[in-house]
XYZ file of C-alpha atoms in Angstrom:
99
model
C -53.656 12.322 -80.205
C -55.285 8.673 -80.197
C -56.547 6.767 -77.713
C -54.271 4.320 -76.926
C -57.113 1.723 -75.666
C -57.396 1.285 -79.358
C -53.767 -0.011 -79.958
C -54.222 -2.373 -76.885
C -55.884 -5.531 -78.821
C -52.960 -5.125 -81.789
C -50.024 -5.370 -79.811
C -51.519 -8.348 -77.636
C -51.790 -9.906 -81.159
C -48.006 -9.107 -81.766
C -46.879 -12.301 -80.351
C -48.849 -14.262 -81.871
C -48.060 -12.327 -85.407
C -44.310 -13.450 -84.787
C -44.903 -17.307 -84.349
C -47.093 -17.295 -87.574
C -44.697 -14.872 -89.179
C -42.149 -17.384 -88.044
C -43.883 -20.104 -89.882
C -44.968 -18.481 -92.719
C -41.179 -18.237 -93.598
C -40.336 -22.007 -92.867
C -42.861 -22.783 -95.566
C -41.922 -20.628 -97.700
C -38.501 -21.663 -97.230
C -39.500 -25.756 -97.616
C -41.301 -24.696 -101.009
C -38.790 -22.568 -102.359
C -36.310 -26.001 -101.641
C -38.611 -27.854 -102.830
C -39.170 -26.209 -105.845
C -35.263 -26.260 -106.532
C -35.597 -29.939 -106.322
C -37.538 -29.956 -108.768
C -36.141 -28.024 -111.475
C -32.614 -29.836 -110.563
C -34.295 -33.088 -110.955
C -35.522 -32.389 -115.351
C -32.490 -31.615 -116.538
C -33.563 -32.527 -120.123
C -35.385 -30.122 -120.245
C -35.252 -25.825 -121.428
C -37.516 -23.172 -119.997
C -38.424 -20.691 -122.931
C -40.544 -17.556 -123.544
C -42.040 -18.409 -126.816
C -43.245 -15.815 -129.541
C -47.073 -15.532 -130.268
C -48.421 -17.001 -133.588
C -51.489 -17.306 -134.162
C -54.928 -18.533 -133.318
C -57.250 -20.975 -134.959
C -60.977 -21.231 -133.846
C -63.040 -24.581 -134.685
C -65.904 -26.368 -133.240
C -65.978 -29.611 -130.950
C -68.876 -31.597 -129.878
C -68.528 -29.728 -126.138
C -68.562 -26.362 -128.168
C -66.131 -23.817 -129.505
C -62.550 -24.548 -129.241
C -59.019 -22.086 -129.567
C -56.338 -23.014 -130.909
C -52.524 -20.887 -130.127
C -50.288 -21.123 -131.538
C -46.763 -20.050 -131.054
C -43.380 -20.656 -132.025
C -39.667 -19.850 -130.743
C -36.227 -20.122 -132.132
C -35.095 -22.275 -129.325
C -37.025 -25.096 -130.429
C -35.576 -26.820 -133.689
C -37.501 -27.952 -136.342
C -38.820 -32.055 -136.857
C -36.271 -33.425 -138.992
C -37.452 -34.814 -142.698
C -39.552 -37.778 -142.786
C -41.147 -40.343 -145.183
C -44.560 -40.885 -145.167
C -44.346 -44.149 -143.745
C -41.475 -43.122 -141.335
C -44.154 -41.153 -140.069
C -47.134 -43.437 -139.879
C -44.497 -45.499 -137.998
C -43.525 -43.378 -135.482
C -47.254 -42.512 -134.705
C -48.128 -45.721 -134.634
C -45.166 -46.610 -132.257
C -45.626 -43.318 -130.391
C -42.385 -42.097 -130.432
C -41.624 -38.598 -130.250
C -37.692 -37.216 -130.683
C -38.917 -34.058 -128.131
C -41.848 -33.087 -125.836
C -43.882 -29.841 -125.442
C-alpha cells in the first residue's frame, strides 16, 4: 500500500490546481470568442484545402529558395487580358482577388 505522506503535497496543491484550472478555461473561452470575431469579421473571404502542385527550386542573393506550388478548384481562373490591360493593372496594383 503507499505511503500516504507522499500524496500530502498534491492534494494541498489541489486548490490551487482549481483556480488556475478555472482560468485556464476563461482564456480559452476569451480566445475561442475572439477568434469567432474574427472569422465573422472577413466575410469576403473562403477557407480552402488546396491540392499540391509542384515545386520549383532557384537561387536568391540570401541563398536557395522553394517555390510551391498548388492549385484548387475553388479558386477560378484570371480572366483574359491584353498585354497592356495587364501592364496597367500592375502598374495600378489592382488585383480582382487575394491569396
Amino acid at each position: 500500500m503507499a505511503d500516504s505522506t507522499f500524496l500530502a503535497p498534491e492534494l494541498s496543491d489541489t486548490e490551487s490546481m482549481g483556480e488556475e484550472t478555472v482560468r485556464f478555461q476563461e482564456l480559452l473561452l476569451k480566445a475561442s470568442k475572439e477568434l469567432q470575431q474574427a472569422q465573422t469579421a472577413r466575410p469576403d473571404s473562403t477557407q480552402i484545402q488546396p491540392k499540391p502542385g509542384f515545386c520549383v527550386k532557384t537561387n536568391s542573393s540570401e541563398g536557395k529558395v522553394f517555390i510551391n506550388i498548388c492549385h484548387s478548384p475553388s479558386i477560378p481562373p484570371p480572366a483574359d487580358v491584353t498585354e497592356d490591360e495587364l501592364l496597367q493593372m500592375l502598374e495600378e496594383d489592382q488585383a480582382g482577388f487575394r491569396i
